[in-house]
Coordinates of C-alpha atoms and ligand atoms in Angstrom, one line a residue:
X1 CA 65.4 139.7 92.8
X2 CA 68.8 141.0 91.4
X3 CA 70.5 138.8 89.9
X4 CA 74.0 138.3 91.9
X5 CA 77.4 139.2 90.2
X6 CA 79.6 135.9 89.8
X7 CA 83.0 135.5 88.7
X8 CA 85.1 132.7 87.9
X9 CA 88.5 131.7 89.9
X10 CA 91.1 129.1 89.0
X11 CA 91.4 126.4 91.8
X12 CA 95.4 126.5 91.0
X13 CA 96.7 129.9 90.3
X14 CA 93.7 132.2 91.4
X15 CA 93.2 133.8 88.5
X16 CA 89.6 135.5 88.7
X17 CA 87.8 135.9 85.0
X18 CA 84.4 136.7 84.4
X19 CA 83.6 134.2 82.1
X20 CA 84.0 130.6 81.8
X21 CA 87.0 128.8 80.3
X22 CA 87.9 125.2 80.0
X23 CA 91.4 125.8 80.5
X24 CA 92.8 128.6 82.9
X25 CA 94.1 131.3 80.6
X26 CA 97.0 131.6 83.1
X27 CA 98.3 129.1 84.4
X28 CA 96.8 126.3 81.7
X29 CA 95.0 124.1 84.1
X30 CA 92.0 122.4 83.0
X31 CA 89.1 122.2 84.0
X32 CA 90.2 124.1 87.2
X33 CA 87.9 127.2 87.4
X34 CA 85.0 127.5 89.9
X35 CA 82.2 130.0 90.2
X36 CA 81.7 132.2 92.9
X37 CA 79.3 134.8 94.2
X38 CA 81.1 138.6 94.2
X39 CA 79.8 140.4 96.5
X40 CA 80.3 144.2 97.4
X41 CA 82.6 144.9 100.2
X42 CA 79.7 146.9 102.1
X43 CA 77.2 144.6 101.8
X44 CA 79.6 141.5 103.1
X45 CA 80.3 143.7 105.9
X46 CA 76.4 144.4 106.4
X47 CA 75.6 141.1 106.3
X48 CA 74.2 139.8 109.5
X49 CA 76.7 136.8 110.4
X50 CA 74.4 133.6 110.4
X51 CA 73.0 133.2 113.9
X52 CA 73.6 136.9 114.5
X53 CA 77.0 136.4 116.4
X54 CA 79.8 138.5 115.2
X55 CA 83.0 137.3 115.6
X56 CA 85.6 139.2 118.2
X57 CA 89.4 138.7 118.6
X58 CA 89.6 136.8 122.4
X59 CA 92.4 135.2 124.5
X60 CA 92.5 131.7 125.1
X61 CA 91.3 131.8 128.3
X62 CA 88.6 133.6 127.8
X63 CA 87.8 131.1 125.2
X64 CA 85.4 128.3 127.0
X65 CA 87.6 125.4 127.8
X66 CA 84.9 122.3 127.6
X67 CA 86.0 121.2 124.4
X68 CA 85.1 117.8 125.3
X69 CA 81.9 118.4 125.0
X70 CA 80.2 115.9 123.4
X71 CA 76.6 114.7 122.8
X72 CA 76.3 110.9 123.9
X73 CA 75.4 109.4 120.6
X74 CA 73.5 106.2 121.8
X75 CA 74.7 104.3 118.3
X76 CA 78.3 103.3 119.5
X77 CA 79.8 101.8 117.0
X78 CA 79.1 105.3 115.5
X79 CA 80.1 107.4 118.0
X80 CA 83.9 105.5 118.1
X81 CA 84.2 106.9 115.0
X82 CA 82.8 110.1 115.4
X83 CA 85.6 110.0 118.8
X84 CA 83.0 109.7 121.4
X85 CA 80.0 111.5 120.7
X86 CA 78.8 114.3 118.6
X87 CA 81.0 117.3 118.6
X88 CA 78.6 120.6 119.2
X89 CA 78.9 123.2 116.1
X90 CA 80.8 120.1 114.1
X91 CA 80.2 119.5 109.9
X92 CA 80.6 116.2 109.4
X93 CA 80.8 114.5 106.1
X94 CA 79.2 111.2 105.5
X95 CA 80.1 109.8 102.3
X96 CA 79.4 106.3 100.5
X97 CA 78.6 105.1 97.3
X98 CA 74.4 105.1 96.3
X99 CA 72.5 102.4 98.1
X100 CA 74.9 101.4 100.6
X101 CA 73.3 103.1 103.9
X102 CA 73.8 106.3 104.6
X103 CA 69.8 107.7 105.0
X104 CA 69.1 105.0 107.0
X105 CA 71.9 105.2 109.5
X106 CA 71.6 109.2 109.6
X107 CA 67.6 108.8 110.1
X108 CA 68.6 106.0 112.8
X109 CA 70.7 108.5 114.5
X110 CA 68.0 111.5 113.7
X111 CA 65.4 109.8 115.4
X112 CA 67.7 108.8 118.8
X113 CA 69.5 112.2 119.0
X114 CA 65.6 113.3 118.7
X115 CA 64.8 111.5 121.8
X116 CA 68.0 112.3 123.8
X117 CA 69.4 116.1 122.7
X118 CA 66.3 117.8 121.2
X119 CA 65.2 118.8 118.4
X120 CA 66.5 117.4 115.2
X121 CA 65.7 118.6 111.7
X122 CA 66.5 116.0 108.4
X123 CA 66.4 117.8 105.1
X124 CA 66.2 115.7 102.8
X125 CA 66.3 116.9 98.7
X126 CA 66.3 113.4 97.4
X127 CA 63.2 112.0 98.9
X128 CA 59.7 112.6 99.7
X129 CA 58.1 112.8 102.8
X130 CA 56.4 109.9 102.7
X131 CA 59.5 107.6 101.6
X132 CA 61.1 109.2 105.3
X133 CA 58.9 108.3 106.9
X134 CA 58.5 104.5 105.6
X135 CA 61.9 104.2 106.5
X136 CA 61.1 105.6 109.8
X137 CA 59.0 102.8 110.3
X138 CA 61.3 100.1 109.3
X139 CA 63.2 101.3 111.7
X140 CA 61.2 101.5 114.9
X141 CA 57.9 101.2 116.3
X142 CA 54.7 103.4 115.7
X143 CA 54.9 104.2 119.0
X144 CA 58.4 105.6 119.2
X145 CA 57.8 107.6 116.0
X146 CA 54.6 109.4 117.8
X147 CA 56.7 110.3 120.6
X148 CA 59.3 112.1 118.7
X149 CA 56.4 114.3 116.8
X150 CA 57.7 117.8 117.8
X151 CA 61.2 116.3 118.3
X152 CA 62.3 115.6 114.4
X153 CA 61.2 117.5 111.9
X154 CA 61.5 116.2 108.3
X155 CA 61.9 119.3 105.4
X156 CA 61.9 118.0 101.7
X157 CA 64.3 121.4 100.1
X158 CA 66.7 122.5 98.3
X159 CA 66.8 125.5 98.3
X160 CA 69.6 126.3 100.9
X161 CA 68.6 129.8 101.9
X162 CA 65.5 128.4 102.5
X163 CA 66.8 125.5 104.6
X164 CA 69.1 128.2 106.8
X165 CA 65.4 130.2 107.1
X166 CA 64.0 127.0 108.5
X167 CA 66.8 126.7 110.8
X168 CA 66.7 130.1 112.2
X169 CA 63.0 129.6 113.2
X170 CA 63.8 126.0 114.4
X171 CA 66.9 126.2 115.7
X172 CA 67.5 122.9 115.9
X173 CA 70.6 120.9 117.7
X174 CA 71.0 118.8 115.0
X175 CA 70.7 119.4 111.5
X176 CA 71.2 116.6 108.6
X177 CA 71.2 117.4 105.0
X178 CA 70.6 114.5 102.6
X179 CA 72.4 115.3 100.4
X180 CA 74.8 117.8 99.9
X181 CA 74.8 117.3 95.6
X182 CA 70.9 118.3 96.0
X183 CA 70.9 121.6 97.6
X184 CA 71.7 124.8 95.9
X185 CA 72.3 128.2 96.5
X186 CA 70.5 131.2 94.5
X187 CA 73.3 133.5 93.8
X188 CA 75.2 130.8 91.7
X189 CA 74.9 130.3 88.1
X190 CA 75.7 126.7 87.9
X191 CA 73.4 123.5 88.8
X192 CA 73.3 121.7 91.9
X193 CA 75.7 119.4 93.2
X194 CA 78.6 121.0 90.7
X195 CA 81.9 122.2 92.1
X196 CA 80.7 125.5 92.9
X197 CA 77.2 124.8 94.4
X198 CA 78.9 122.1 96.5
X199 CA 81.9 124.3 97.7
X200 CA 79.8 127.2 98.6
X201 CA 76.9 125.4 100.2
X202 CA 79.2 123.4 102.4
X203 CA 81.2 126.9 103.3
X204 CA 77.5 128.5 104.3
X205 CA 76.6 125.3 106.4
X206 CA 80.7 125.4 108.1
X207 CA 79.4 129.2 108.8
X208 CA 76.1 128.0 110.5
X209 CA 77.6 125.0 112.8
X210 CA 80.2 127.4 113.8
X211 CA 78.3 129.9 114.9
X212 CA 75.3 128.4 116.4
X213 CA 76.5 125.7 117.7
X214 CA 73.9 123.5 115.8
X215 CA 75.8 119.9 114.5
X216 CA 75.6 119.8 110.8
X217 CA 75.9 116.3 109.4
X218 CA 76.0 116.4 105.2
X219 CA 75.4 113.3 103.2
X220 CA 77.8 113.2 100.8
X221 CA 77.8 111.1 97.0
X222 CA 80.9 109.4 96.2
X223 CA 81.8 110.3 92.6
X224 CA 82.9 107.1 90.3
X225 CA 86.5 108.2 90.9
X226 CA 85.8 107.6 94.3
X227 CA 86.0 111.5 95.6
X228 CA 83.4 112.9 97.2
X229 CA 82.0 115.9 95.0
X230 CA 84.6 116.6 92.6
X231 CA 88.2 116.6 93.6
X232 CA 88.2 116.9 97.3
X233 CA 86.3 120.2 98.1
X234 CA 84.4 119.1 100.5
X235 CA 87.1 117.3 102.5
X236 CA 88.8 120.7 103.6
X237 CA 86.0 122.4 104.5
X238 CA 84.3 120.0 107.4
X239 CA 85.5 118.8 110.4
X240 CA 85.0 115.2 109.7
X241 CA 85.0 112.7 107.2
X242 CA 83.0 109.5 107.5
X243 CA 83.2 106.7 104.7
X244 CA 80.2 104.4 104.6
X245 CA 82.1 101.3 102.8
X246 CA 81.2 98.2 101.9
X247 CA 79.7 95.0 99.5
X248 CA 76.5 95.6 97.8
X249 CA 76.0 91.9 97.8
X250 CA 77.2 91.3 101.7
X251 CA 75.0 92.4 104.4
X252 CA 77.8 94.4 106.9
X253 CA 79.4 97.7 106.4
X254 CA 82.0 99.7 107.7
X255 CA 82.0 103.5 108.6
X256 CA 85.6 104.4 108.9
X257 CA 87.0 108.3 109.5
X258 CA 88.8 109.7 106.5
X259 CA 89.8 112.3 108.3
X260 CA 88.2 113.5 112.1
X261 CA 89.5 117.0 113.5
X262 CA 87.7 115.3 117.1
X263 CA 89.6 111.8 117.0
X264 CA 91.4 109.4 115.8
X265 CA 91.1 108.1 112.0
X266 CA 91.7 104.6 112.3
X267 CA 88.5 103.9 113.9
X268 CA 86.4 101.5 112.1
X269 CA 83.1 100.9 113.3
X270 CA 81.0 97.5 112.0
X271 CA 77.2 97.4 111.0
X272 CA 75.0 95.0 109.5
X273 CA 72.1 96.2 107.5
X274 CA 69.1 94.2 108.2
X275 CA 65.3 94.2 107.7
X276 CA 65.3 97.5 110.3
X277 CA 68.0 99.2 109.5
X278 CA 71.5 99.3 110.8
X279 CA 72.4 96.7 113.4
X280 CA 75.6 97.1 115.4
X281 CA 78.0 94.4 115.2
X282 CA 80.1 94.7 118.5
X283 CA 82.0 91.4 118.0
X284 CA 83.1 92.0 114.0
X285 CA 85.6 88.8 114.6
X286 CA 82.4 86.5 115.2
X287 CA 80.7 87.6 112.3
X288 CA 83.5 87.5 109.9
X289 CA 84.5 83.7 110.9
X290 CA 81.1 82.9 111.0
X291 CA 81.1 80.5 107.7
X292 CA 84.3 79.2 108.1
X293 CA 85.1 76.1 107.0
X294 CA 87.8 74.2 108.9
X295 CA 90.2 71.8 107.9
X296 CA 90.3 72.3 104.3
X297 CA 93.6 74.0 102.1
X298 CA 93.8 77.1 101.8
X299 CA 92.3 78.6 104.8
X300 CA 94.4 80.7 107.2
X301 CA 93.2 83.0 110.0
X302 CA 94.7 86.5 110.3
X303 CA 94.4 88.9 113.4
X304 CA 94.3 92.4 111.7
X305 CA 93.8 95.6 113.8
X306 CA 91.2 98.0 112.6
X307 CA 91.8 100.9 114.4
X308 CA 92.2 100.0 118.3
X309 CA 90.3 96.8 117.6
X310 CA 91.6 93.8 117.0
X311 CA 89.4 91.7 113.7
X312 CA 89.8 88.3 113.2
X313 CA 89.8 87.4 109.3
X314 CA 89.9 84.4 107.4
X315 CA 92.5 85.0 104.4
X316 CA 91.7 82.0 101.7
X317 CA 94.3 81.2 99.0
X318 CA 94.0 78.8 96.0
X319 CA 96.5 78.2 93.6
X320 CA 95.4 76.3 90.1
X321 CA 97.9 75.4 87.0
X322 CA 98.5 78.4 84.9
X323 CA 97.3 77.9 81.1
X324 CA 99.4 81.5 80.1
X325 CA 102.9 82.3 80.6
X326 CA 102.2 84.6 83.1
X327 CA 100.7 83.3 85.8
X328 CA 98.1 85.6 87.4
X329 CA 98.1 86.4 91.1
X330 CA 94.9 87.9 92.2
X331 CA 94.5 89.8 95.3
X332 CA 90.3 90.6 96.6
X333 CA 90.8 92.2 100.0
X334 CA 94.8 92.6 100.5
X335 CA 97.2 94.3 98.0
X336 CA 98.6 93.0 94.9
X337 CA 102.1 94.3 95.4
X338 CA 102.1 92.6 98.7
X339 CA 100.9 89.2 97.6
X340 CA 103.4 88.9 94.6
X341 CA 106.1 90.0 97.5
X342 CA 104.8 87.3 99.5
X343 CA 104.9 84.8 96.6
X344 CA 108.5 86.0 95.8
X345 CA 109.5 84.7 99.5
X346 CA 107.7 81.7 99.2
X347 CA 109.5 80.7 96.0
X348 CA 112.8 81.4 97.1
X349 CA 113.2 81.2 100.9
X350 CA 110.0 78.1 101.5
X351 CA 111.0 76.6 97.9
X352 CA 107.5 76.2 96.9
X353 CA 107.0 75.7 93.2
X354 CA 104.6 78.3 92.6
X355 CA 105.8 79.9 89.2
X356 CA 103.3 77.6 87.2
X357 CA 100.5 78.6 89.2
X358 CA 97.6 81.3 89.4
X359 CA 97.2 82.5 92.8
X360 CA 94.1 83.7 94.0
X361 CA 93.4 85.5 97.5
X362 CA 90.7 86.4 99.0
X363 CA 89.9 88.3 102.6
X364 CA 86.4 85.9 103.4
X365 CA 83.7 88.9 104.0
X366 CA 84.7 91.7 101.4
X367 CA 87.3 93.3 104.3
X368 CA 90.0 95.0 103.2
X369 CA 94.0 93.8 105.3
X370 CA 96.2 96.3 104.3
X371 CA 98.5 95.8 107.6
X372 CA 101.7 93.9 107.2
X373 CA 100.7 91.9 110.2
X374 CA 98.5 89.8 108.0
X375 CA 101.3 88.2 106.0
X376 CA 102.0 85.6 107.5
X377 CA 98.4 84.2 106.9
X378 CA 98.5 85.3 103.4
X379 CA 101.7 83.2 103.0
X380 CA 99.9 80.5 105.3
X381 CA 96.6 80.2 103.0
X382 CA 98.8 80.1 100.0
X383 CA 101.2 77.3 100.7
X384 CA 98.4 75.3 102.3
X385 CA 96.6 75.5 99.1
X386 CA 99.4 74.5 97.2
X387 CA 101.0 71.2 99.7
X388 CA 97.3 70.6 100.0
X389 CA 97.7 70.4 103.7
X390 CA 95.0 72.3 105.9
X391 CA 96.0 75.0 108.5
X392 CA 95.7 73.8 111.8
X393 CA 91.6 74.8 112.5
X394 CA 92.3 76.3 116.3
X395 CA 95.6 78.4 115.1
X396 CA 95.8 81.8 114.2
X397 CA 99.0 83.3 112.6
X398 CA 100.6 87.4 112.9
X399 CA 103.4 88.6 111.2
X400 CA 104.9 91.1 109.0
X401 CA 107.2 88.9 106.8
X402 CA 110.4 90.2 105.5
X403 CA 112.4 89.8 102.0
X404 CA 114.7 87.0 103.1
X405 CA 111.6 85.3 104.7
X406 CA 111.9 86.5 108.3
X407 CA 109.1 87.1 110.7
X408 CA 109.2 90.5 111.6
X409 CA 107.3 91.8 114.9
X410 CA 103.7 93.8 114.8
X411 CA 102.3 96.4 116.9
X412 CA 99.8 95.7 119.4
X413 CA 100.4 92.3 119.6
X414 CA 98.8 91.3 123.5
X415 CA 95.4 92.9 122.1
X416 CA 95.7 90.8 119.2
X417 CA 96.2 87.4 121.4
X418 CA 93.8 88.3 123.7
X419 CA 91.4 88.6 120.6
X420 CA 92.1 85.5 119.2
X421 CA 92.2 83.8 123.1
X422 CA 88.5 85.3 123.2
X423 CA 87.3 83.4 119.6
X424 CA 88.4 80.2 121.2
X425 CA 91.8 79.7 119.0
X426 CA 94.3 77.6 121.2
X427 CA 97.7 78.1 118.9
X428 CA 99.0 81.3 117.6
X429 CA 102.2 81.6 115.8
X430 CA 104.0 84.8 115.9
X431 CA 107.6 86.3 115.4
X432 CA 110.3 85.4 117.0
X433 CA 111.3 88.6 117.8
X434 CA 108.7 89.1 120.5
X435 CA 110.0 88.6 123.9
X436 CA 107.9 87.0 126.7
X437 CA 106.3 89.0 128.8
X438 CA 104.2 86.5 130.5
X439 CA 101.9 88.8 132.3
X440 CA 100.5 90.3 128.5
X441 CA 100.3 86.6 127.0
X442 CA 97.1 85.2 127.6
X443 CA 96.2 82.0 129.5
X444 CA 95.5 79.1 127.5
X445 CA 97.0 79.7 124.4
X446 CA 99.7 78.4 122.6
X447 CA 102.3 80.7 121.5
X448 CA 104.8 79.4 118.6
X449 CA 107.6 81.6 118.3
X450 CA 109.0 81.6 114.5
X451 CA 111.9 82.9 113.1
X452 CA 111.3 82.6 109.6
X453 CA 107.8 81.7 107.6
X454 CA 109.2 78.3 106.7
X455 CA 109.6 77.7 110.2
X456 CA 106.1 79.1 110.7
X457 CA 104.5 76.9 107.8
X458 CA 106.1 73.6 109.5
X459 CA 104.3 74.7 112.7
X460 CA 100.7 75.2 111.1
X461 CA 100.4 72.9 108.1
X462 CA 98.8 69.8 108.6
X463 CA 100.9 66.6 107.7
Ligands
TYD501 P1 69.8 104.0 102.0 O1 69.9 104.4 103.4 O2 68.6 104.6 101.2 O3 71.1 104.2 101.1 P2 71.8 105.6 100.7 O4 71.1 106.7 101.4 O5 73.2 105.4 101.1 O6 71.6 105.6 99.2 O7 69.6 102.4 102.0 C1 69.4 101.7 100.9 C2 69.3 100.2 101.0 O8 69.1 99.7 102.3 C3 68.1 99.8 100.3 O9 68.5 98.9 99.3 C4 67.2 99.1 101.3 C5 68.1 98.8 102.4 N1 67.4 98.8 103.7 C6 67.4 97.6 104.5 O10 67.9 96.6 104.0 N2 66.9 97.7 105.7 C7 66.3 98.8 106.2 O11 65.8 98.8 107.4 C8 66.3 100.0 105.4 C9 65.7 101.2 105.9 C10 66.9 99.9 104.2
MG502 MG1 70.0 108.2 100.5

């Protein structure tokens, strides 16, 4: 075979060499130059357009209007995030750090989308056949797995002009690639997984979903500075971004949207990994107060919205005599700016004596609260760890708090109370600033209006 002409082009100023250099010799960047396949104006133009569809100019309404379409995913706490199903001729990106889930949720979905939409092809450059299909097993019965036979096809490639000849004689409606740092493309000089092979690949698969209509869905590697394949390339190029996050050690994880062209980003959606796979967790509140204990210091329940769901949290503080001058204030779930805010307030507006003291925090279930709204609880678990006086075990607490201590108002606030209702909590304290509106407020629960956090802390804090 010839071997293709490349050239190299600087990510910042466009500068095209033919060789590579570490720094751009225009515009100084380093680090910043990419390689890409030249090819000759006649033969891009011969090129058959994957899927043999060339493009033409058209109006909008000759454009198909049921962009709603959507393949009903039957995994929903996936398909939330996805925004209600599989998007026909959608690349989506499923990122997550090694280990944490990502084959087995994408085989999981593989082998229902099998069942339900047709045929499904999982290319997989990281495993062997057999370790697919012990997984498969794992995660249903031999009986399930005969009836898909002709339905999912597993390839083991990665070679992607091989994988797009596979898919031309499949043609399947789904296609997953596992992953996208394993597959290369022959024209390009440089190994898989770089810059290059990643940008290009994901460009060819962009071309295919486009115009077949097949759903690409790309496993994705997060890097240790916590971008997926180098800085951001992939990101631009698909439709969607899924995050698989979560705690080596703890059994759940979340799949959040990073970025969705098909819905909404804030959409978190909860799964526990068990002995067969991927588990939905519908109620995420349940699960995350499962262990809590009640009636000791330190312990304060926060309603956090993830997304349009409201997730009940258990925020625990302790506070221990510093030995250093500095005393250390240690944030594992919320932010450390926000805790030593929150500190700040309680020094000078509660009067707690808190300058000789560590102060640890910690969100109970490795879940991040980066909403204001938690606050108060944060302040709560704090000061209740300090007085030694236990939060009331059936109260929750909301609330943004503000520099001179006051209670500011949070979005979303009946969904919240009617979470917290639901879990059995009888007492919630919120800001003051909330008028009634009796009809939102659910039954059965007690509301405590505060003004400040000090008020709030003499409402919760046993005596
Ligand atoms: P995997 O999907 O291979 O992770 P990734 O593709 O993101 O690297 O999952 C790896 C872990 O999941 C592995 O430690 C085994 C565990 N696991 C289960 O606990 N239960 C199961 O049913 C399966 C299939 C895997
Ligand atoms: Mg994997």
């Amino acid at each position: 075979m010839p071997k293709t002409k490349t050239q190299y082009v600087c990510r910042q100023c466009n500068r095209i060499t033919p060789r590579y250099f570490g720094k751009c010799p225009q515009c100084g960047a380093f680090n910043s130059m990419v390689e890409e396949i030249v090819e000759e104006p006649a033969k891009a133009a011969a090129r058959a357009p994957i899927g043999g569809v060339r493009s033409t100019p058209k109006t909008l309404n000759q454009v198909e209007g049921d962009s709603d379409e959507r393949w009903h995913l039957p995994i929903h706490e996936f398909a939330r995030v996805l925004g209600g199903g599989i998007v026909p001729g959608s690349l989506v990106l499923v990122g997550g750090d090694p280990g944490i889930g990502k084959s087995t949720l994408l085989l999981q979905m593989a082998m229902l989308m099998a069942e339900s939409a047709g045929p499904v092809l999982y290319v997989s450059g990281e495993e062997s056949e057999r370790q697919i299909k012990m997984r498969a097993m794992r995660l249903a019965e031999e009986s399930k797995i005969e009836q898909l036979s002709d339905k999912l096809l597993l390839l083991t490639e990665t070679n992607l002009d091989v994988i797009l000849e596979h898919v031309h004689a499949l043609k399947p409606r789904l296609l997953i690639i596992d992953s996208i740092q394993t597959v290369y493309l022959n024209g390009l000089n440089s190994t898989a997984g770089s810059v290059s092979q990643v940008r290009e690949s994901a460009a060819r698969l962009q071309e295919l979903a486009k115009t077949s209509g097949v759903a690409v869905f790309l496993i994705g590697h997060v890097t240790k500075e916590g971008t997926i394949a180098g800085p951001r390339v992939l990101e631009h190029i698909v439709d969607t971004v899924l995050q698989l996050e979560g705690d080596r050690y703890q059994s759940y994880r979340l799949l959040r949207a990073a970025k969705n062209r098909f819905g909404a980003t804030s959409e978190v959606g909860v799964f526990e990994m068990s002995g067969g796979g991927m588990a939905e967790v519908t109620n995420p509140s349940e699960f995350f107060l499962a262990e809590r204990m009640v009636n000791v210091p330190g312990s304060a329940i926060a309603v956090t919205m993830e997304g349009t769901r409201p997730i009940l949290v258990e925020v625990q503080g302790l506070t221990s005599t510093s030995n250093f001058g500095n005393p250390r204030r240690t944030p594992n779930g919320a932010d450390l700016y926000r805790l030593m805010m929150i500190t700040a307030v309680l020094t000078r507006r509660v009067g707690l004596r808190l300058m000789d003291q560590d102060i640890f925090v910690n969100v109970v279930g490795g879940l991040k609260v980066d909403e204001p709204a938690a606050d108060l609880a944060i302040a709560a678990s704090v000061a209740s760890s300090v007085q030694d006086r236990p939060v009331l075990a059936d109260c929750a607490l909301i609330g943004e708090i503000g520099l001179s201590g006051e209670l500011r108002s949070v979005g979303q606030l009946a969904l919240r109370l009617r979470e917290a209702r639901q879990l059995g909590f009888r007492r919630i304290v919120i800001p003051r600033t909330f008028r009634k509106q009796s009809e939102a407020w659910p039954e059965g629960l007690e509301i405590i209006q505060a003004r400040n956090v000090r008020e709030a802390l003499e409402a919760v804090l046993a005596r």
